[in-house]
PDB file of C-alpha atoms and ligand atoms in Angstrom:
ATOM      1  CA  UNK R   1      17.955   2.803 -10.194  1.00 88.00           C
ATOM      2  CA  UNK R   2      17.663   3.085 -13.987  1.00 92.00           C
ATOM      3  CA  UNK R   3      16.096   0.628 -16.395  1.00 91.00           C
ATOM      4  CA  UNK R   4      15.565   0.528 -20.155  1.00 92.00           C
ATOM      5  CA  UNK R   5      11.836   0.199 -20.915  1.00 90.00           C
ATOM      6  CA  UNK R   6      10.795   0.090 -24.603  1.00 90.00           C
ATOM      7  CA  UNK R   7      14.144   1.545 -25.576  1.00 91.00           C
ATOM      8  CA  UNK R   8      13.865   4.438 -23.127  1.00 91.00           C
ATOM      9  CA  UNK R   9      16.149   4.815 -20.098  1.00 93.00           C
ATOM     10  CA  UNK R  10      13.882   5.390 -17.100  1.00 95.00           C
ATOM     11  CA  UNK R  11      14.543   6.240 -13.491  1.00 96.00           C
ATOM     12  CA  UNK R  12      12.676   3.672 -11.383  1.00 97.00           C
ATOM     13  CA  UNK R  13      10.917   5.047  -8.277  1.00 98.00           C
ATOM     14  CA  UNK R  14      12.120   3.328  -5.120  1.00 98.00           C
ATOM     15  CA  UNK R  15       8.715   3.300  -3.439  1.00 98.00           C
ATOM     16  CA  UNK R  16       5.377   3.093  -5.257  1.00 98.00           C
ATOM     17  CA  UNK R  17       2.102   3.369  -3.310  1.00 98.00           C
ATOM     18  CA  UNK R  18      -1.187   2.308  -4.908  1.00 98.00           C
ATOM     19  CA  UNK R  19      -4.855   3.003  -4.187  1.00 98.00           C
ATOM     20  CA  UNK R  20      -6.451  -0.012  -5.873  1.00 98.00           C
ATOM     21  CA  UNK R  21      -9.833   1.400  -6.828  1.00 97.00           C
ATOM     22  CA  UNK R  22     -12.591   0.235  -9.162  1.00 98.00           C
ATOM     23  CA  UNK R  23     -13.116  -3.417  -8.229  1.00 98.00           C
ATOM     24  CA  UNK R  24     -16.837  -2.828  -7.625  1.00 97.00           C
ATOM     25  CA  UNK R  25     -17.362  -1.091 -10.996  1.00 98.00           C
ATOM     26  CA  UNK R  26     -15.339  -3.781 -12.787  1.00 98.00           C
ATOM     27  CA  UNK R  27     -17.697  -6.428 -11.357  1.00 98.00           C
ATOM     28  CA  UNK R  28     -20.808  -4.362 -12.081  1.00 98.00           C
ATOM     29  CA  UNK R  29     -19.840  -4.059 -15.747  1.00 98.00           C
ATOM     30  CA  UNK R  30     -19.901  -7.860 -15.836  1.00 98.00           C
ATOM     31  CA  UNK R  31     -23.216  -8.044 -13.930  1.00 98.00           C
ATOM     32  CA  UNK R  32     -21.399  -9.783 -11.091  1.00 98.00           C
ATOM     33  CA  UNK R  33     -21.379  -9.150  -7.306  1.00 97.00           C
ATOM     34  CA  UNK R  34     -18.813  -6.703  -5.899  1.00 97.00           C
ATOM     35  CA  UNK R  35     -16.807  -9.475  -4.273  1.00 97.00           C
ATOM     36  CA  UNK R  36     -16.145 -10.935  -7.725  1.00 98.00           C
ATOM     37  CA  UNK R  37     -14.304  -7.684  -8.448  1.00 98.00           C
ATOM     38  CA  UNK R  38     -12.294  -7.902  -5.228  1.00 98.00           C
ATOM     39  CA  UNK R  39     -11.288 -11.457  -6.080  1.00 98.00           C
ATOM     40  CA  UNK R  40     -10.038 -10.322  -9.493  1.00 98.00           C
ATOM     41  CA  UNK R  41      -8.321  -7.398  -7.734  1.00 98.00           C
ATOM     42  CA  UNK R  42      -6.451  -9.776  -5.442  1.00 97.00           C
ATOM     43  CA  UNK R  43      -5.115 -11.650  -8.518  1.00 97.00           C
ATOM     44  CA  UNK R  44      -3.916  -8.326  -9.953  1.00 98.00           C
ATOM     45  CA  UNK R  45      -2.073  -7.625  -6.688  1.00 97.00           C
ATOM     46  CA  UNK R  46      -0.119 -10.870  -7.071  1.00 95.00           C
ATOM     47  CA  UNK R  47       0.876 -10.087 -10.651  1.00 96.00           C
ATOM     48  CA  UNK R  48       1.823  -6.468  -9.918  1.00 97.00           C
ATOM     49  CA  UNK R  49       4.107  -7.590  -7.065  1.00 96.00           C
ATOM     50  CA  UNK R  50       6.053  -9.710  -9.558  1.00 95.00           C
ATOM     51  CA  UNK R  51       6.090  -6.945 -12.162  1.00 97.00           C
ATOM     52  CA  UNK R  52       7.195  -4.333  -9.623  1.00 97.00           C
ATOM     53  CA  UNK R  53      10.073  -6.540  -8.545  1.00 96.00           C
ATOM     54  CA  UNK R  54      11.109  -7.187 -12.171  1.00 96.00           C
ATOM     55  CA  UNK R  55      11.103  -3.453 -12.859  1.00 97.00           C
ATOM     56  CA  UNK R  56      13.412  -2.827  -9.893  1.00 96.00           C
ATOM     57  CA  UNK R  57      10.904  -1.183  -7.523  1.00 98.00           C
ATOM     58  CA  UNK R  58      12.056  -1.787  -3.933  1.00 98.00           C
ATOM     59  CA  UNK R  59       8.888  -0.877  -1.998  1.00 98.00           C
ATOM     60  CA  UNK R  60       5.274  -1.409  -3.026  1.00 98.00           C
ATOM     61  CA  UNK R  61       2.486  -0.371  -0.649  1.00 98.00           C
ATOM     62  CA  UNK R  62      -1.179  -1.072  -1.434  1.00 98.00           C
ATOM     63  CA  UNK R  63      -4.416   0.088   0.211  1.00 98.00           C
ATOM     64  CA  UNK R  64      -6.518  -3.030   0.787  1.00 97.00           C
ATOM     65  CA  UNK R  65      -8.989  -1.938   3.479  1.00 97.00           C
ATOM     66  CA  UNK R  66      -9.472   1.452   5.092  1.00 97.00           C
ATOM     67  CA  UNK R  67     -10.723   2.332   8.569  1.00 96.00           C
ATOM     68  CA  UNK R  68     -13.812   3.651   6.723  1.00 95.00           C
ATOM     69  CA  UNK R  69     -14.451   0.472   4.699  1.00 96.00           C
ATOM     70  CA  UNK R  70     -16.318  -1.136   7.653  1.00 97.00           C
ATOM     71  CA  UNK R  71     -19.288   0.984   6.498  1.00 97.00           C
ATOM     72  CA  UNK R  72     -19.775  -1.386   3.535  1.00 97.00           C
ATOM     73  CA  UNK R  73     -22.291  -4.249   3.690  1.00 97.00           C
ATOM     74  CA  UNK R  74     -21.510  -7.177   6.003  1.00 97.00           C
ATOM     75  CA  UNK R  75     -21.392  -9.395   2.925  1.00 97.00           C
ATOM     76  CA  UNK R  76     -18.746  -7.262   1.223  1.00 97.00           C
ATOM     77  CA  UNK R  77     -16.621  -6.807   4.380  1.00 97.00           C
ATOM     78  CA  UNK R  78     -16.745 -10.568   5.052  1.00 97.00           C
ATOM     79  CA  UNK R  79     -15.813 -11.239   1.417  1.00 97.00           C
ATOM     80  CA  UNK R  80     -12.780  -8.927   1.536  1.00 97.00           C
ATOM     81  CA  UNK R  81     -11.650 -10.360   4.911  1.00 97.00           C
ATOM     82  CA  UNK R  82     -11.917 -13.919   3.566  1.00 97.00           C
ATOM     83  CA  UNK R  83      -9.925 -12.945   0.497  1.00 97.00           C
ATOM     84  CA  UNK R  84      -7.259 -11.483   2.737  1.00 96.00           C
ATOM     85  CA  UNK R  85      -7.237 -14.607   4.919  1.00 96.00           C
ATOM     86  CA  UNK R  86      -6.567 -16.783   1.849  1.00 95.00           C
ATOM     87  CA  UNK R  87      -4.073 -14.321   0.481  1.00 95.00           C
ATOM     88  CA  UNK R  88      -2.061 -14.220   3.727  1.00 94.00           C
ATOM     89  CA  UNK R  89      -1.855 -18.018   3.836  1.00 93.00           C
ATOM     90  CA  UNK R  90      -0.836 -18.381   0.150  1.00 92.00           C
ATOM     91  CA  UNK R  91       1.599 -15.529   0.579  1.00 91.00           C
ATOM     92  CA  UNK R  92       3.578 -17.318   3.298  1.00 88.00           C
ATOM     93  CA  UNK R  93       4.706 -19.836   0.683  1.00 84.00           C
ATOM     94  CA  UNK R  94       4.910 -17.506  -2.304  1.00 84.00           C
ATOM     95  CA  UNK R  95       6.722 -14.695  -0.511  1.00 81.00           C
ATOM     96  CA  UNK R  96       9.613 -16.796   0.715  1.00 75.00           C
ATOM     97  CA  UNK R  97       9.926 -18.333  -2.745  1.00 78.00           C
ATOM     98  CA  UNK R  98      10.005 -14.857  -4.366  1.00 85.00           C
ATOM     99  CA  UNK R  99      12.211 -13.453  -1.589  1.00 93.00           C
ATOM    100  CA  UNK R 100       9.464 -10.863  -0.867  1.00 96.00           C
ATOM    101  CA  UNK R 101       9.223  -9.216   2.543  1.00 96.00           C
ATOM    102  CA  UNK R 102       5.612  -8.610   3.533  1.00 96.00           C
ATOM    103  CA  UNK R 103       4.402  -6.154   6.146  1.00 97.00           C
ATOM    104  CA  UNK R 104       0.916  -5.085   7.171  1.00 98.00           C
ATOM    105  CA  UNK R 105       0.199  -1.541   8.332  1.00 98.00           C
ATOM    106  CA  UNK R 106      -2.949  -0.273  10.063  1.00 98.00           C
ATOM    107  CA  UNK R 107      -4.772  -0.899  13.324  1.00 97.00           C
ATOM    108  CA  UNK R 108      -4.823  -4.626  14.059  1.00 96.00           C
ATOM    109  CA  UNK R 109      -6.950  -4.369  17.184  1.00 95.00           C
ATOM    110  CA  UNK R 110     -10.218  -4.569  15.215  1.00 94.00           C
ATOM    111  CA  UNK R 111      -9.154  -7.547  13.085  1.00 97.00           C
ATOM    112  CA  UNK R 112     -10.190 -11.149  13.766  1.00 97.00           C
ATOM    113  CA  UNK R 113      -7.692 -13.035  15.915  1.00 97.00           C
ATOM    114  CA  UNK R 114      -6.882 -15.608  13.231  1.00 97.00           C
ATOM    115  CA  UNK R 115      -6.077 -12.832  10.737  1.00 97.00           C
ATOM    116  CA  UNK R 116      -3.713 -11.191  13.243  1.00 98.00           C
ATOM    117  CA  UNK R 117      -1.994 -14.554  13.804  1.00 97.00           C
ATOM    118  CA  UNK R 118      -1.575 -15.058  10.046  1.00 96.00           C
ATOM    119  CA  UNK R 119      -0.152 -11.539   9.706  1.00 97.00           C
ATOM    120  CA  UNK R 120       2.355 -12.182  12.493  1.00 97.00           C
ATOM    121  CA  UNK R 121       3.415 -15.472  10.928  1.00 96.00           C
ATOM    122  CA  UNK R 122       3.803 -13.932   7.485  1.00 95.00           C
ATOM    123  CA  UNK R 123       5.822 -10.972   8.791  1.00 96.00           C
ATOM    124  CA  UNK R 124       8.058 -13.222  10.834  1.00 95.00           C
ATOM    125  CA  UNK R 125       8.681 -15.721   8.031  1.00 94.00           C
ATOM    126  CA  UNK R 126       9.522 -13.056   5.455  1.00 94.00           C
ATOM    127  CA  UNK R 127      11.466 -10.712   7.756  1.00 94.00           C
ATOM    128  CA  UNK R 128      14.793 -11.787   6.245  1.00 93.00           C
ATOM    129  CA  UNK R 129      13.731 -11.578   2.587  1.00 94.00           C
ATOM    130  CA  UNK R 130      15.555  -8.809   0.748  1.00 94.00           C
ATOM    131  CA  UNK R 131      13.607  -8.701  -2.540  1.00 95.00           C
ATOM    132  CA  UNK R 132      10.480  -6.541  -2.904  1.00 97.00           C
ATOM    133  CA  UNK R 133       9.211  -4.906   0.307  1.00 97.00           C
ATOM    134  CA  UNK R 134       5.481  -5.381  -0.058  1.00 97.00           C
ATOM    135  CA  UNK R 135       3.211  -3.601   2.408  1.00 98.00           C
ATOM    136  CA  UNK R 136      -0.549  -4.051   2.703  1.00 98.00           C
ATOM    137  CA  UNK R 137      -2.574  -1.313   4.410  1.00 98.00           C
ATOM    138  CA  UNK R 138      -5.330  -3.118   6.282  1.00 97.00           C
ATOM    139  CA  UNK R 139      -7.799  -1.377   8.571  1.00 97.00           C
ATOM    140  CA  UNK R 140      -5.591   1.588   7.795  1.00 98.00           C
ATOM    141  CA  UNK R 141      -6.386   5.294   7.930  1.00 98.00           C
ATOM    142  CA  UNK R 142      -3.779   8.048   7.749  1.00 98.00           C
ATOM    143  CA  UNK R 143      -5.432  10.118  10.477  1.00 98.00           C
ATOM    144  CA  UNK R 144      -5.816   7.068  12.684  1.00 98.00           C
ATOM    145  CA  UNK R 145      -2.132   6.223  12.171  1.00 98.00           C
ATOM    146  CA  UNK R 146      -1.165   9.760  13.241  1.00 98.00           C
ATOM    147  CA  UNK R 147      -3.546   9.530  16.237  1.00 98.00           C
ATOM    148  CA  UNK R 148      -1.897   6.268  17.348  1.00 98.00           C
ATOM    149  CA  UNK R 149       1.589   7.769  16.888  1.00 98.00           C
ATOM    150  CA  UNK R 150       0.680  10.904  18.889  1.00 98.00           C
ATOM    151  CA  UNK R 151      -0.741   8.775  21.715  1.00 98.00           C
ATOM    152  CA  UNK R 152       2.496   6.755  21.876  1.00 98.00           C
ATOM    153  CA  UNK R 153       4.660   9.909  21.742  1.00 98.00           C
ATOM    154  CA  UNK R 154       2.617  11.369  24.638  1.00 98.00           C
ATOM    155  CA  UNK R 155       3.042   8.136  26.639  1.00 98.00           C
ATOM    156  CA  UNK R 156       6.787   8.020  26.021  1.00 98.00           C
ATOM    157  CA  UNK R 157       7.171  11.696  26.924  1.00 98.00           C
ATOM    158  CA  UNK R 158       5.221  11.211  30.145  1.00 98.00           C
ATOM    159  CA  UNK R 159       7.286   8.186  31.149  1.00 98.00           C
ATOM    160  CA  UNK R 160      10.540  10.046  30.477  1.00 98.00           C
ATOM    161  CA  UNK R 161      11.577   7.768  27.607  1.00 98.00           C
ATOM    162  CA  UNK R 162      11.365  10.695  25.219  1.00 98.00           C
ATOM    163  CA  UNK R 163      12.278  14.360  25.633  1.00 98.00           C
ATOM    164  CA  UNK R 164       9.792  16.862  24.241  1.00 97.00           C
ATOM    165  CA  UNK R 165      12.694  18.759  22.651  1.00 97.00           C
ATOM    166  CA  UNK R 166      13.506  15.628  20.596  1.00 97.00           C
ATOM    167  CA  UNK R 167      10.140  15.650  18.801  1.00 98.00           C
ATOM    168  CA  UNK R 168      11.007  16.516  15.210  1.00 98.00           C
ATOM    169  CA  UNK R 169       9.644  15.308  11.858  1.00 97.00           C
ATOM    170  CA  UNK R 170      11.892  12.270  11.666  1.00 97.00           C
ATOM    171  CA  UNK R 171      10.912  11.228  15.189  1.00 98.00           C
ATOM    172  CA  UNK R 172       7.230  11.464  14.243  1.00 98.00           C
ATOM    173  CA  UNK R 173       7.945   9.329  11.131  1.00 98.00           C
ATOM    174  CA  UNK R 174       9.577   6.743  13.382  1.00 98.00           C
ATOM    175  CA  UNK R 175       6.344   6.403  15.382  1.00 98.00           C
ATOM    176  CA  UNK R 176       4.246   5.759  12.255  1.00 98.00           C
ATOM    177  CA  UNK R 177       3.398   2.274  10.947  1.00 98.00           C
ATOM    178  CA  UNK R 178       5.760   2.935   8.015  1.00 98.00           C
ATOM    179  CA  UNK R 179       8.838   3.410  10.208  1.00 97.00           C
ATOM    180  CA  UNK R 180      12.009   2.178   8.451  1.00 91.00           C
ATOM    181  CA  UNK R 181      10.436   2.675   5.023  1.00 97.00           C
ATOM    182  CA  UNK R 182      11.258   5.588   2.691  1.00 98.00           C
ATOM    183  CA  UNK R 183       8.325   7.862   1.803  1.00 98.00           C
ATOM    184  CA  UNK R 184       6.618   6.944  -1.502  1.00 98.00           C
ATOM    185  CA  UNK R 185       8.074   8.549  -4.649  1.00 98.00           C
ATOM    186  CA  UNK R 186       5.006   7.792  -6.737  1.00 98.00           C
ATOM    187  CA  UNK R 187       1.328   7.323  -5.848  1.00 98.00           C
ATOM    188  CA  UNK R 188      -0.970   5.597  -8.333  1.00 98.00           C
ATOM    189  CA  UNK R 189      -4.764   5.679  -8.017  1.00 98.00           C
ATOM    190  CA  UNK R 190      -6.836   3.689 -10.451  1.00 98.00           C
ATOM    191  CA  UNK R 191     -10.435   4.114 -11.669  1.00 98.00           C
ATOM    192  CA  UNK R 192     -10.422   7.845 -12.322  1.00 97.00           C
ATOM    193  CA  UNK R 193     -10.995   9.090  -8.759  1.00 95.00           C
ATOM    194  CA  UNK R 194      -8.826  12.067  -7.737  1.00 97.00           C
ATOM    195  CA  UNK R 195      -8.748  11.678  -3.947  1.00 95.00           C
ATOM    196  CA  UNK R 196      -6.317  10.513  -1.253  1.00 97.00           C
ATOM    197  CA  UNK R 197      -9.021   8.812   0.834  1.00 97.00           C
ATOM    198  CA  UNK R 198      -6.975   9.082   4.044  1.00 98.00           C
ATOM    199  CA  UNK R 199      -4.054   7.102   2.566  1.00 98.00           C
ATOM    200  CA  UNK R 200      -0.508   7.743   3.877  1.00 98.00           C
ATOM    201  CA  UNK R 201      -1.327  11.412   4.380  1.00 98.00           C
ATOM    202  CA  UNK R 202       1.917  12.169   6.268  1.00 98.00           C
ATOM    203  CA  UNK R 203       4.155  10.125   3.959  1.00 98.00           C
ATOM    204  CA  UNK R 204       2.789  11.514   0.658  1.00 98.00           C
ATOM    205  CA  UNK R 205       3.863  15.109   1.377  1.00 97.00           C
ATOM    206  CA  UNK R 206       6.334  15.241  -1.572  1.00 96.00           C
ATOM    207  CA  UNK R 207       5.092  12.301  -3.656  1.00 97.00           C
ATOM    208  CA  UNK R 208       4.212  12.552  -7.349  1.00 97.00           C
ATOM    209  CA  UNK R 209       0.585  11.546  -8.066  1.00 97.00           C
ATOM    210  CA  UNK R 210      -0.520   9.526 -11.089  1.00 98.00           C
ATOM    211  CA  UNK R 211      -4.197   8.939 -11.806  1.00 98.00           C
ATOM    212  CA  UNK R 212      -5.540   6.523 -14.398  1.00 98.00           C
ATOM    213  CA  UNK R 213      -9.058   5.562 -15.509  1.00 98.00           C
ATOM    214  CA  UNK R 214      -8.087   1.873 -15.641  1.00 98.00           C
ATOM    215  CA  UNK R 215     -10.071  -0.175 -13.101  1.00 98.00           C
ATOM    216  CA  UNK R 216      -7.830  -2.041 -10.651  1.00 98.00           C
ATOM    217  CA  UNK R 217      -8.555  -5.622 -11.874  1.00 98.00           C
ATOM    218  CA  UNK R 218      -7.463  -4.506 -15.389  1.00 98.00           C
ATOM    219  CA  UNK R 219      -4.249  -2.816 -14.183  1.00 98.00           C
ATOM    220  CA  UNK R 220      -1.213  -4.396 -15.853  1.00 98.00           C
ATOM    221  CA  UNK R 221       2.543  -3.976 -16.195  1.00 98.00           C
ATOM    222  CA  UNK R 222       1.859  -1.686 -19.161  1.00 97.00           C
ATOM    223  CA  UNK R 223      -0.074   0.685 -16.870  1.00 98.00           C
ATOM    224  CA  UNK R 224       2.685   0.504 -14.264  1.00 98.00           C
ATOM    225  CA  UNK R 225       5.238   1.410 -16.939  1.00 97.00           C
ATOM    226  CA  UNK R 226       3.033   4.334 -18.071  1.00 97.00           C
ATOM    227  CA  UNK R 227       3.002   5.586 -14.476  1.00 98.00           C
ATOM    228  CA  UNK R 228       6.798   5.308 -14.282  1.00 97.00           C
ATOM    229  CA  UNK R 229       7.125   7.177 -17.595  1.00 96.00           C
ATOM    230  CA  UNK R 230       4.899   9.943 -16.184  1.00 97.00           C
ATOM    231  CA  UNK R 231       7.050  10.001 -13.014  1.00 97.00           C
ATOM    232  CA  UNK R 232      10.141  10.503 -15.180  1.00 95.00           C
ATOM    233  CA  UNK R 233       8.595  13.590 -16.730  1.00 92.00           C
ATOM    234  CA  UNK R 234       8.117  15.276 -13.352  1.00 87.00           C
ATOM    235  CA  UNK R 235      10.578  17.740 -11.872  1.00 79.00           C
ATOM    236  CA  UNK R 236      10.819  17.025  -8.139  1.00 74.00           C
ATOM    237  CA  UNK R 237      11.908  20.144  -6.282  1.00 78.00           C
ATOM    238  CA  UNK R 238      10.842  19.334  -2.714  1.00 79.00           C
ATOM    239  CA  UNK R 239       9.830  22.959  -2.183  1.00 82.00           C
ATOM    240  CA  UNK R 240      13.113  24.337  -3.558  1.00 84.00           C
ATOM    241  CA  UNK R 241      14.073  25.839  -6.937  1.00 81.00           C
ATOM    242  CA  UNK R 242      16.180  24.116  -9.598  1.00 72.00           C
TER     243      UNK R 242
HETATM  244  C1  FPP D   1     -11.611  -0.462  -4.013  1.00 85.97           C
HETATM  245  O1  FPP D   1     -12.546  -0.755  -5.013  1.00 85.97           O
HETATM  246  C2  FPP D   1     -11.097  -1.666  -3.462  1.00 85.97           C
HETATM  247  C3  FPP D   1     -11.155  -2.051  -2.137  1.00 85.97           C
HETATM  248  C4  FPP D   1     -11.755  -1.216  -1.091  1.00 85.97           C
HETATM  249  C5  FPP D   1     -10.663  -3.355  -1.698  1.00 85.97           C
HETATM  250  C6  FPP D   1      -9.332  -3.738  -2.262  1.00 85.97           C
HETATM  251  C7  FPP D   1      -9.137  -5.165  -2.021  1.00 85.97           C
HETATM  252  C8  FPP D   1      -8.523  -6.017  -2.871  1.00 85.97           C
HETATM  253  C9  FPP D   1      -7.898  -5.629  -4.154  1.00 85.97           C
HETATM  254  C10 FPP D   1      -8.469  -7.450  -2.582  1.00 85.97           C
HETATM  255  C11 FPP D   1      -7.608  -7.911  -1.477  1.00 85.97           C
HETATM  256  C12 FPP D   1      -6.272  -7.306  -1.367  1.00 85.97           C
HETATM  257  C13 FPP D   1      -5.120  -7.992  -1.246  1.00 85.97           C
HETATM  258  C14 FPP D   1      -3.861  -7.308  -0.876  1.00 85.97           C
HETATM  259  C15 FPP D   1      -5.056  -9.443  -1.479  1.00 85.97           C
HETATM  260  P1  FPP D   1     -14.068  -0.376  -4.776  1.00 85.97           P
HETATM  261  O2  FPP D   1     -14.750  -1.523  -4.142  1.00 85.97           O
HETATM  262  O3  FPP D   1     -14.152   0.897  -3.997  1.00 85.97           O
HETATM  263  O4  FPP D   1     -14.545  -0.182  -6.250  1.00 85.97           O
HETATM  264  P2  FPP D   1     -15.657   0.832  -6.765  1.00 85.97           P
HETATM  265  O5  FPP D   1     -15.150   2.208  -6.471  1.00 85.97           O
HETATM  266  O6  FPP D   1     -15.713   0.536  -8.231  1.00 85.97           O
HETATM  267  O7  FPP D   1     -16.934   0.515  -6.057  1.00 85.97           O
END
């Protein structure tokens, strides 16, 4: 899809993935606790969903909590989980109003029961929305996702449901949490860090990466447009020659 932004015709990436980093530093700069930064970050998520939809992005996938984030203090983990609780509840109303389909990826087995119930309700109630496909990675790790997929493939092969000769790349993709979603075209990481941090490691194989020093709570539509402009300057060859 193409869109005119500031007089320039730009190709809009279909799927944008974001590592929302820098909430802690944003709070620290204001002499506030880290959870103050996460709260501001959650507000930014809401705004960016609207902006992404307005720009014509079809899929937006954000990293909210990694399988490694449990190592943070109990206070911070509880704060993030409570934010997510509130977000999931508010989202049930907002998402159907905005026609936004919400999905959660990651391992749900370690999440509190009430959070899992809210996730199920949200996914069910927005399953028929055909606006923005918004995905939240929660207790997500790329290696863990691949581990879970491999375990399931082994089970299905053992039970005869799957033939070993049918295991190709697209079959593996169909066992990942992101099944039925295209791979991201553009990855954005905020706050100046140049790492993948175990995010969508299978799906990002041919994705363009955009890094910005902006801290996540300050990220705005202007920054999203800058990332799209950068994306337009890239020459995607998928391993071939043009
Ligand atoms: C990274 O910043 C941010 C996180 C690990 C949590 C992200 C969570 C939210 C934005 C809020 C909830 C999300 C949704 C979808 C409502 P950091 O804490 O690592 O920052 P730092 O690197 O500056 O310490």
